[in-house]
Tab-separated table of C-alpha atoms in Angstrom:
chain	number	residue	atom	x	y	z
A	426	MET	CA	59.396	-33.323	135.945
A	427	THR	CA	60.522	-29.865	134.907
A	428	ARG	CA	59.608	-26.653	136.669
A	429	THR	CA	57.442	-25.669	133.708
A	430	GLN	CA	55.553	-28.937	133.928
A	431	ARG	CA	54.996	-28.474	137.658
A	432	ARG	CA	53.339	-25.094	137.028
A	433	LEU	CA	50.671	-26.608	134.818
A	434	ALA	CA	47.341	-26.402	136.612
A	435	THR	CA	44.637	-27.853	134.358
A	436	PRO	CA	43.828	-31.589	134.635
A	437	SER	CA	44.771	-32.298	131.015
A	438	ALA	CA	48.046	-30.391	131.323
A	439	TRP	CA	48.918	-32.136	134.586
A	440	LEU	CA	48.309	-35.476	132.879
A	441	VAL	CA	50.920	-34.488	130.303
A	442	ALA	CA	53.221	-33.605	133.200
A	443	CYS	CA	52.629	-36.988	134.837
A	444	LEU	CA	53.412	-38.735	131.570
A	445	ALA	CA	56.629	-36.700	131.390
A	446	LEU	CA	57.704	-38.395	134.606
A	447	LEU	CA	58.002	-41.580	132.599
A	448	LEU	CA	60.635	-40.134	130.262
A	449	PRO	CA	64.372	-40.838	130.627
A	450	PHE	CA	66.656	-38.539	132.576
A	451	ALA	CA	70.263	-37.839	131.630
A	452	ALA	CA	73.233	-38.942	133.675
A	453	SER	CA	76.931	-39.594	133.525
A	454	ALA	CA	79.150	-42.326	134.892
A	455	GLN	CA	77.958	-44.229	137.959
A	456	GLN	CA	80.239	-44.385	140.960
A	457	ALA	CA	79.938	-45.011	144.679
A	458	LEU	CA	77.727	-42.973	146.961
A	459	GLU	CA	79.473	-40.570	149.308
A	460	ILE	CA	78.272	-38.855	152.481
A	461	ASP	CA	78.601	-35.169	153.245
A	462	ILE	CA	76.995	-33.873	156.455
A	463	VAL	CA	75.331	-30.488	155.961
A	464	GLY	CA	74.315	-28.419	158.988
A	465	GLY	CA	74.154	-29.537	162.604
A	466	ASN	CA	72.062	-29.613	165.753
A	467	ALA	CA	73.303	-27.533	168.667
A	468	GLN	CA	70.962	-29.454	170.973
A	469	ALA	CA	72.371	-32.849	169.999
A	470	LEU	CA	73.527	-35.091	172.847
A	471	PRO	CA	77.325	-35.213	173.330
A	472	ILE	CA	78.618	-38.764	172.979
A	473	THR	CA	82.075	-40.262	172.616
A	474	VAL	CA	82.586	-43.487	170.712
A	475	VAL	CA	86.105	-44.523	171.653
A	476	PRO	CA	88.128	-46.327	168.935
A	477	MET	CA	87.799	-50.094	169.337
A	478	PRO	CA	91.145	-51.836	168.717
A	479	TYR	CA	91.528	-55.351	167.394
A	480	GLN	CA	92.739	-57.706	170.116
A	481	GLY	CA	93.455	-61.023	168.489
A	482	GLY	CA	95.704	-63.021	166.215
A	483	GLY	CA	95.808	-62.734	162.450
A	484	ALA	CA	94.630	-59.865	160.325
A	485	ALA	CA	92.167	-57.336	161.697
A	486	PRO	CA	88.886	-56.640	159.851
A	487	ASP	CA	88.971	-53.765	157.372
A	488	THR	CA	85.933	-52.043	158.890
A	489	ASP	CA	86.552	-49.415	161.567
A	490	VAL	CA	83.559	-50.356	163.712
A	491	ALA	CA	83.775	-47.378	166.073
A	492	ARG	CA	83.928	-44.955	163.170
A	493	VAL	CA	80.802	-46.414	161.529
A	494	VAL	CA	78.910	-46.194	164.841
A	495	ARG	CA	80.114	-42.614	165.361
A	496	GLU	CA	79.036	-41.575	161.855
A	497	ASP	CA	75.639	-43.279	162.183
A	498	LEU	CA	74.824	-41.444	165.402
A	499	ALA	CA	75.981	-38.114	163.937
A	500	ARG	CA	73.834	-38.574	160.813
A	501	SER	CA	70.704	-38.930	162.933
A	502	GLY	CA	71.008	-35.352	164.149
A	503	GLN	CA	70.351	-36.491	167.716
A	504	PHE	CA	73.988	-36.960	168.757
A	505	ARG	CA	77.166	-34.904	168.560
A	506	GLY	CA	80.231	-37.143	168.561
A	507	LEU	CA	83.547	-36.088	170.036
A	508	PRO	CA	86.109	-35.949	167.177
A	509	GLU	CA	88.570	-38.819	167.337
A	510	GLN	CA	91.550	-36.482	167.648
A	511	ASP	CA	90.024	-35.031	170.838
A	512	ILE	CA	89.667	-38.417	172.541
A	513	THR	CA	92.471	-38.193	175.106
A	514	GLU	CA	91.874	-41.545	176.830
A	515	ARG	CA	91.014	-44.798	175.083
A	516	PRO	CA	89.483	-47.366	177.402
A	517	THR	CA	88.280	-50.640	175.915
A	518	ARG	CA	86.164	-51.832	178.861
A	519	GLY	CA	84.194	-50.358	181.738
A	520	SER	CA	86.860	-51.019	184.359
A	521	GLU	CA	89.188	-48.653	182.479
A	522	VAL	CA	86.791	-45.699	182.315
A	523	ASN	CA	87.910	-42.570	184.171
A	524	TYR	CA	84.670	-40.608	184.548
A	525	PRO	CA	86.235	-37.221	185.534
A	526	THR	CA	87.940	-37.091	182.125
A	527	TRP	CA	84.652	-37.405	180.255
A	528	ARG	CA	82.861	-34.949	182.553
A	529	LEU	CA	85.657	-32.455	181.866
A	530	LEU	CA	85.067	-32.987	178.152
A	531	LYS	CA	81.330	-32.369	178.754
A	532	GLN	CA	80.252	-35.737	177.406
A	533	ASP	CA	76.857	-37.171	178.317
A	534	PHE	CA	77.487	-40.684	177.046
A	535	LEU	CA	80.475	-42.921	176.408
A	536	VAL	CA	80.849	-46.036	174.247
A	537	VAL	CA	83.862	-48.300	174.686
A	538	GLY	CA	84.726	-51.681	173.228
A	539	ARG	CA	87.115	-53.970	171.454
A	540	VAL	CA	87.185	-56.394	168.525
A	541	VAL	CA	88.385	-59.938	169.155
A	542	ASP	CA	88.941	-63.036	167.050
A	543	ALA	CA	85.855	-65.270	167.256
A	544	GLY	CA	87.413	-68.085	165.216
A	545	GLY	CA	86.423	-69.517	161.889
A	546	GLY	CA	87.021	-66.224	160.092
A	547	ALA	CA	84.574	-64.342	162.324
A	548	PHE	CA	85.072	-61.415	164.705
A	549	ARG	CA	83.291	-60.455	167.907
A	550	VAL	CA	82.717	-56.865	168.997
A	551	GLU	CA	82.281	-56.453	172.751
A	552	TYR	CA	81.016	-53.002	173.693
A	553	GLU	CA	79.477	-51.028	176.552
A	554	LEU	CA	77.466	-47.797	176.796
A	555	PHE	CA	77.797	-45.543	179.853
A	556	ASP	CA	75.917	-42.566	181.278
A	557	VAL	CA	78.790	-40.279	182.298
A	558	ALA	CA	76.899	-38.146	184.839
A	559	LYS	CA	75.423	-41.163	186.635
A	560	GLN	CA	78.562	-43.285	186.186
A	561	GLU	CA	76.202	-46.043	185.147
A	562	ARG	CA	76.463	-48.739	182.508
A	563	LEU	CA	73.391	-48.632	180.301
A	564	LEU	CA	74.260	-51.368	177.859
A	565	GLY	CA	76.733	-54.210	177.523
A	566	MET	CA	76.604	-56.444	174.477
A	567	ALA	CA	78.658	-58.653	172.176
A	568	MET	CA	78.002	-59.111	168.455
A	569	THR	CA	79.672	-61.495	166.039
A	570	GLY	CA	80.081	-61.289	162.281
A	571	ARG	CA	82.393	-62.248	159.470
A	572	ALA	CA	84.797	-59.679	158.028
A	573	ASN	CA	82.471	-58.720	155.173
A	574	ALA	CA	79.575	-58.178	157.593
A	575	MET	CA	81.247	-55.890	160.120
A	576	ARG	CA	79.471	-52.782	158.795
A	577	ASP	CA	76.183	-54.574	159.482
A	578	VAL	CA	77.394	-55.277	163.016
A	579	ALA	CA	78.330	-51.612	163.491
A	580	HIS	CA	74.935	-50.413	162.206
A	581	GLN	CA	73.170	-52.759	164.646
A	582	MET	CA	75.340	-51.437	167.466
A	583	ALA	CA	74.349	-47.869	166.572
A	584	ASP	CA	70.688	-48.944	166.492
A	585	ALA	CA	70.973	-50.434	169.983
A	586	ILE	CA	72.697	-47.321	171.383
A	587	TYR	CA	70.137	-45.008	169.741
A	588	GLU	CA	67.234	-47.018	171.145
A	589	LYS	CA	68.699	-47.297	174.657
A	590	ILE	CA	69.210	-43.547	174.981
A	591	LEU	CA	66.196	-42.208	173.063
A	592	GLY	CA	63.678	-45.013	173.529
A	593	VAL	CA	63.099	-45.193	169.742
A	594	ARG	CA	64.266	-48.022	167.533
A	595	GLY	CA	67.229	-47.009	165.395
A	596	ALA	CA	67.088	-47.193	161.594
A	597	PHE	CA	70.783	-47.376	160.687
A	598	TRP	CA	70.685	-51.089	159.784
A	599	THR	CA	68.216	-50.528	156.957
A	600	ARG	CA	68.444	-50.182	153.197
A	601	ILE	CA	67.444	-47.708	150.528
A	602	ALA	CA	66.446	-48.198	146.901
A	603	TYR	CA	66.942	-45.688	144.094
A	604	VAL	CA	67.213	-45.430	140.316
A	605	THR	CA	70.328	-44.382	138.414
A	606	ALA	CA	70.931	-43.564	134.767
A	607	THR	CA	74.185	-43.447	132.830
A	608	GLY	CA	74.842	-42.084	129.384
A	609	THR	CA	72.699	-39.690	127.347
A	610	GLY	CA	69.960	-39.887	124.729
A	611	THR	CA	69.467	-43.303	123.168
A	612	ASN	CA	72.581	-44.524	124.990
A	613	THR	CA	71.022	-43.990	128.426
A	614	ARG	CA	71.177	-47.045	130.674
A	615	TYR	CA	69.089	-47.441	133.805
A	616	ALA	CA	69.625	-49.388	136.994
A	617	LEU	CA	67.491	-50.058	140.044
A	618	MET	CA	69.864	-50.063	143.007
A	619	VAL	CA	69.757	-51.146	146.641
A	620	ALA	CA	72.282	-49.895	149.211
A	621	ASP	CA	72.748	-49.584	152.951
A	622	ALA	CA	71.027	-46.568	154.496
A	623	ASP	CA	74.359	-44.730	154.572
A	624	GLY	CA	74.931	-45.390	150.852
A	625	HIS	CA	77.514	-48.151	151.243
A	626	ALA	CA	77.400	-51.556	149.550
A	627	PRO	CA	75.312	-50.570	146.482
A	628	GLN	CA	73.969	-53.529	144.505
A	629	VAL	CA	72.217	-53.649	141.146
A	630	VAL	CA	68.749	-55.189	141.222
A	631	VAL	CA	67.736	-54.529	137.610
A	632	ARG	CA	69.507	-53.114	134.557
A	633	SER	CA	67.539	-51.843	131.577
A	634	THR	CA	67.818	-49.823	128.402
A	635	GLU	CA	64.300	-48.548	129.170
A	636	PRO	CA	63.319	-46.231	132.031
A	637	LEU	CA	62.858	-47.616	135.552
A	638	MET	CA	60.770	-45.780	138.141
A	639	SER	CA	59.002	-45.730	141.486
A	640	PRO	CA	60.649	-48.467	143.603
A	641	SER	CA	58.558	-49.542	146.591
A	642	TRP	CA	59.594	-51.931	149.368
A	643	SER	CA	57.523	-54.809	150.679
A	644	PRO	CA	57.097	-54.617	154.471
A	645	ASP	CA	59.442	-57.569	155.008
A	646	GLY	CA	62.152	-55.991	152.835
A	647	ARG	CA	62.374	-59.041	150.594
A	648	ARG	CA	60.703	-57.616	147.470
A	649	LEU	CA	60.644	-54.452	145.422
A	650	ALA	CA	57.803	-53.269	143.224
A	651	TYR	CA	58.787	-50.894	140.441
A	652	VAL	CA	57.800	-49.540	137.026
A	653	SER	CA	59.597	-50.563	133.833
A	654	PHE	CA	59.029	-49.711	130.161
A	655	GLU	CA	60.507	-52.896	128.716
A	656	HIS	CA	57.089	-54.459	127.952
A	657	ASN	CA	55.932	-53.201	124.547
A	658	ASN	CA	57.499	-49.799	125.318
A	659	ASN	CA	54.680	-49.112	127.765
A	660	SER	CA	54.744	-48.748	131.522
A	661	ALA	CA	54.267	-51.970	133.489
A	662	ILE	CA	54.563	-52.801	137.177
A	663	TYR	CA	56.858	-55.613	138.299
A	664	ILE	CA	57.561	-57.218	141.667
A	665	GLN	CA	61.046	-58.627	142.149
A	666	ASP	CA	62.316	-60.962	144.860
A	667	LEU	CA	65.655	-59.588	146.079
A	668	GLY	CA	66.852	-62.970	147.292
A	669	THR	CA	66.132	-65.142	144.271
A	670	GLY	CA	65.961	-62.526	141.520
A	671	ALA	CA	62.596	-63.907	140.404
A	672	ARG	CA	60.127	-61.308	139.242
A	673	GLU	CA	56.500	-61.058	138.178
A	674	ARG	CA	54.702	-58.557	135.974
A	675	VAL	CA	51.536	-57.694	137.880
A	676	ALA	CA	50.088	-54.780	135.894
A	677	SER	CA	50.445	-53.997	132.195
A	678	PHE	CA	47.064	-52.561	131.296
A	679	ARG	CA	46.406	-50.142	128.465
A	680	GLY	CA	47.631	-46.662	129.382
A	681	ILE	CA	49.424	-45.751	132.591
A	682	ASN	CA	50.610	-48.373	135.093
A	683	SER	CA	52.512	-46.533	137.830
A	684	SER	CA	53.229	-45.701	141.480
A	685	PRO	CA	53.054	-49.136	143.154
A	686	ALA	CA	52.925	-49.244	146.964
A	687	PHE	CA	52.802	-52.364	149.157
A	688	SER	CA	50.195	-52.526	151.917
A	689	PRO	CA	51.504	-52.923	155.500
A	690	ASP	CA	50.638	-56.648	155.444
A	691	GLY	CA	52.316	-57.151	152.065
A	692	ASN	CA	49.241	-58.791	150.558
A	693	ARG	CA	47.988	-55.849	148.480
A	694	LEU	CA	49.397	-53.284	146.138
A	695	ALA	CA	48.063	-49.769	145.664
A	696	LEU	CA	48.741	-48.460	142.176
A	697	THR	CA	47.761	-45.875	139.582
A	698	LEU	CA	46.017	-47.088	136.417
A	699	SER	CA	44.415	-45.218	133.541
A	700	ARG	CA	42.675	-48.295	132.123
A	701	SER	CA	39.296	-46.511	132.310
A	702	GLY	CA	40.522	-43.127	131.073
A	703	SER	CA	41.931	-40.726	133.649
A	704	PRO	CA	44.553	-41.998	136.125
A	705	GLU	CA	42.791	-43.457	139.192
A	706	ILE	CA	43.843	-45.210	142.393
A	707	TYR	CA	43.341	-48.971	142.555
A	708	VAL	CA	44.177	-51.712	145.053
A	709	MET	CA	45.281	-55.103	143.777
A	710	ASP	CA	45.022	-58.285	145.837
A	711	LEU	CA	48.373	-59.909	145.083
A	712	GLY	CA	47.011	-63.414	145.552
A	713	SER	CA	44.070	-63.242	143.162
A	714	LYS	CA	45.182	-60.129	141.175
A	715	ALA	CA	41.651	-58.781	141.709
A	716	LEU	CA	41.383	-54.991	141.429
A	717	THR	CA	39.351	-52.588	143.571
A	718	GLN	CA	38.973	-49.084	142.167
A	719	LEU	CA	39.155	-46.492	144.960
A	720	THR	CA	38.727	-43.223	143.050
A	721	SER	CA	36.683	-42.054	140.097
A	722	GLN	CA	37.198	-38.396	139.290
A	723	ILE	CA	37.843	-36.195	136.296
A	724	GLY	CA	41.502	-35.278	136.539
A	725	ILE	CA	44.501	-37.121	137.936
A	726	ASP	CA	44.706	-39.310	141.042
A	727	THR	CA	48.179	-40.767	141.574
A	728	GLU	CA	51.071	-41.502	143.998
A	729	PRO	CA	49.223	-43.731	146.494
A	730	THR	CA	50.742	-44.588	149.874
A	731	TRP	CA	49.209	-46.552	152.729
A	732	SER	CA	48.250	-45.571	156.244
A	733	SER	CA	50.098	-47.582	158.883
A	734	ASP	CA	47.052	-49.721	159.699
A	735	GLY	CA	46.334	-50.495	156.049
A	736	ASN	CA	42.784	-49.192	156.307
A	737	SER	CA	43.231	-46.173	154.052
A	738	VAL	CA	45.332	-44.828	151.199
A	739	TYR	CA	46.788	-41.334	150.837
A	740	PHE	CA	47.276	-40.031	147.307
A	741	THR	CA	47.878	-36.925	145.197
A	742	SER	CA	44.981	-35.447	143.226
A	743	ASP	CA	44.287	-32.267	141.277
A	744	ARG	CA	40.513	-32.639	141.670
A	745	GLY	CA	40.428	-29.280	143.463
A	746	GLY	CA	42.323	-27.524	140.679
A	747	ARG	CA	45.879	-27.966	141.980
A	748	PRO	CA	47.729	-31.027	143.330
A	749	GLN	CA	46.918	-31.778	146.981
A	750	VAL	CA	46.984	-34.840	149.242
A	751	TYR	CA	43.778	-36.770	149.875
A	752	GLN	CA	42.858	-39.878	151.853
A	753	VAL	CA	40.396	-42.615	150.886
A	754	PRO	CA	39.316	-45.862	152.628
A	755	ALA	CA	41.179	-48.873	151.244
A	756	SER	CA	37.857	-50.610	150.694
A	757	GLY	CA	36.541	-47.677	148.651
A	758	GLY	CA	34.398	-44.679	149.514
A	759	SER	CA	34.606	-40.908	149.631
A	760	ALA	CA	38.009	-39.220	149.700
A	761	THR	CA	38.811	-36.372	152.099
A	762	ARG	CA	41.381	-33.641	151.558
A	763	VAL	CA	44.382	-33.702	153.915
A	764	THR	CA	46.610	-30.768	152.875
A	765	PHE	CA	45.412	-27.165	152.624
A	766	GLN	CA	48.487	-24.953	153.023
A	767	GLY	CA	49.999	-23.936	149.684
A	768	ASN	CA	48.800	-24.591	146.164
A	769	TYR	CA	50.997	-27.629	145.463
A	770	ASN	CA	51.441	-30.643	147.766
A	771	ALA	CA	52.358	-33.968	146.173
A	772	SER	CA	54.205	-37.282	146.633
A	773	PRO	CA	53.077	-37.994	150.218
A	774	THR	CA	55.031	-40.279	152.531
A	775	VAL	CA	53.490	-41.191	155.886
A	776	SER	CA	55.246	-41.929	159.198
A	777	PHE	CA	54.782	-45.276	160.926
A	778	ASP	CA	52.263	-43.767	163.364
A	779	ASP	CA	50.363	-41.682	160.759
A	780	LYS	CA	51.131	-38.520	162.730
A	781	LYS	CA	53.484	-36.986	160.158
A	782	ILE	CA	53.199	-36.589	156.399
A	783	ALA	CA	56.095	-35.362	154.286
A	784	VAL	CA	55.359	-33.955	150.824
A	785	ALA	CA	56.949	-32.142	147.922
A	786	GLN	CA	55.529	-28.639	148.391
A	787	GLY	CA	55.615	-26.075	145.582
A	788	SER	CA	55.536	-22.317	145.726
A	789	GLY	CA	56.214	-20.410	142.515
A	790	ASN	CA	59.231	-22.048	140.899
A	791	VAL	CA	60.588	-23.498	144.147
A	792	TYR	CA	59.832	-27.034	145.325
A	793	ARG	CA	60.885	-28.135	148.782
A	794	ILE	CA	60.224	-31.023	151.136
A	795	ALA	CA	57.724	-29.993	153.810
A	796	LEU	CA	56.422	-31.826	156.872
A	797	LEU	CA	52.852	-31.800	158.160
A	798	ASP	CA	52.939	-32.736	161.868
A	799	ARG	CA	49.601	-33.804	163.351
A	800	SER	CA	50.983	-35.237	166.597
A	801	LEU	CA	50.036	-32.271	168.812
A	802	GLY	CA	46.443	-31.786	167.763
A	803	SER	CA	46.389	-28.806	165.427
A	804	PRO	CA	48.419	-29.503	162.242
A	805	ARG	CA	51.765	-27.728	161.982
A	806	TRP	CA	53.896	-27.283	158.865
A	807	SER	CA	57.682	-27.075	158.720
A	808	THR	CA	60.123	-26.938	155.806
A	809	LEU	CA	62.796	-29.640	155.723
A	810	SER	CA	64.785	-28.799	152.589
A	811	PRO	CA	66.108	-25.633	150.939
A	812	GLY	CA	64.916	-26.384	147.374
A	813	SER	CA	64.729	-25.385	144.670
A	814	LEU	CA	63.726	-28.631	142.967
A	815	ASP	CA	63.313	-31.247	145.716
A	816	GLU	CA	60.985	-34.232	145.338
A	817	SER	CA	60.184	-37.876	146.154
A	818	PRO	CA	60.292	-37.821	149.992
A	819	SER	CA	60.467	-41.166	151.820
A	820	PHE	CA	60.363	-41.646	155.607
A	821	ALA	CA	62.834	-43.807	157.501
A	822	PRO	CA	60.932	-46.641	159.213
A	823	ASN	CA	61.283	-44.915	162.600
A	824	ALA	CA	60.305	-41.519	161.083
A	825	SER	CA	63.519	-39.933	162.392
A	826	MET	CA	64.672	-38.879	158.920
A	827	VAL	CA	63.310	-38.269	155.436
A	828	LEU	CA	65.111	-39.309	152.264
A	829	TYR	CA	64.493	-37.213	149.151
A	830	ALA	CA	65.823	-36.396	145.693
A	831	ALA	CA	67.269	-33.019	144.738
A	832	ARG	CA	68.785	-31.382	141.707
A	833	GLU	CA	72.186	-29.689	141.829
A	834	GLY	CA	72.913	-28.262	138.403
A	835	THR	CA	72.573	-31.182	136.014
A	836	ARG	CA	73.229	-33.756	138.720
A	837	GLY	CA	70.623	-35.689	140.665
A	838	VAL	CA	71.528	-36.320	144.315
A	839	LEU	CA	69.896	-37.756	147.395
A	840	TYR	CA	69.580	-36.112	150.797
A	841	ALA	CA	68.471	-37.479	154.128
A	842	VAL	CA	67.197	-34.817	156.523
A	843	SER	CA	66.294	-35.215	160.175
A	844	ALA	CA	62.573	-34.872	160.864
A	845	ASP	CA	63.224	-31.616	162.735
A	846	GLY	CA	65.115	-30.240	159.722
A	847	ARG	CA	68.283	-29.526	161.703
A	848	VAL	CA	70.674	-31.964	160.048
A	849	ARG	CA	70.964	-32.936	156.400
A	850	GLN	CA	73.277	-35.485	154.856
A	851	ARG	CA	73.973	-35.549	151.151
A	852	LEU	CA	74.397	-38.882	149.437
A	853	VAL	CA	76.018	-37.946	146.148
A	854	LEU	CA	76.295	-40.222	143.157
A	855	ALA	CA	79.649	-38.866	142.039
A	856	ASP	CA	79.562	-37.688	138.420
A	857	GLY	CA	76.189	-39.380	138.001
A	858	ASN	CA	72.455	-39.053	138.429
A	859	VAL	CA	70.298	-40.695	141.057
A	860	ARG	CA	66.540	-40.287	141.592
A	861	GLU	CA	63.394	-41.958	142.952
A	862	PRO	CA	64.596	-42.887	146.463
A	863	ALA	CA	62.693	-45.245	148.753
A	864	TRP	CA	63.728	-46.022	152.341
A	865	GLY	CA	63.274	-49.676	153.223
A	866	PRO	CA	61.683	-51.225	156.324
A	867	PHE	CA	63.380	-52.414	159.486
A	868	ARG	CA	65.426	-55.561	158.985
A	869	GLN	CA	64.843	-58.629	161.122
A	870	ARG	CA	67.135	-58.699	164.119
């Protein structure tokens, strides 16, 4: 959506703008995602993750486990890792830890470990977490994986360390989905991608010569719902099984079929349909395909997302004259307005506890990601991104970070920002264009 389209205020004009979302976007060659940390948090907890050497026969795994753990913790904004060149001692087990050294380096926490041969082509990482001030071991674990799964092992280690110290489940061992485009004009090619939360291991889910949009994860992480234009050159909603590759077209009604969102139990799909005229919010029972219409207003109701208990649906509507976020019971009924600050709030994403809502918030020609925090009683707003054309926010499953799309010149990039706005990481599709991010659920441990 262009800045000009975002300024349109009348219902009919905003409908044109919504339809413009379904048009192709230009891009150049697709390459791997890269990470660039932007900003920092002076209040982050000092932690040292000591390099973990390989102690075994044969070739060592390619993955530097300690480095992945160190980078995960730094990306969260909650931890400040000691640079590897400043690590003067390198213990591999608790009995080798010299606490005065780490107190002198002003470290609060220490992670040590080693990688050993587990046989059969597998490796075992044995690691421990220590509280330096208390000289106390907080965690001692061993994890095993094959060489090609050692990044997964490292992400799970970072999750365990994050949870032990902060009391909140980590979200490093999760995945993201996004859409890429390569080429220009009639030569544009689209791909729906899935990658690790840090951008590594990207995999193609769908390729198409027609636009792809709006990926949405099922709560078990096994399926993706998305919009494609391959059916009669009109928008249609598909659900694809990531394991088998099987897919089903679930909505291809006359007019707009867009913005799918799985319910928390995975049995229903909220979606936007214009089958009766204006775009409205519906809920589809995925077993029977029965539809329940939730809204009926002149204007545009779109971008549904579920409350954590599945009892209501948040959505964007211009029924008050400008786009704002509303909430309606999932069984139908009257909608209530949720956002009041500013004249443009759209694309809501809701935290797991319903206490925080992130939106794309517009002011003039600038569009930033903003956070509405309702956890302390009276609602409080904060700005998470610098703009000027930021959109499509998506919460991490633990609500610690928000993933969103941004525009840098002609290039589309992704950012993940901590929920307090202090740390941003840029996931750049080098020389390419990436949009429509969606952060996946927790993976089964």
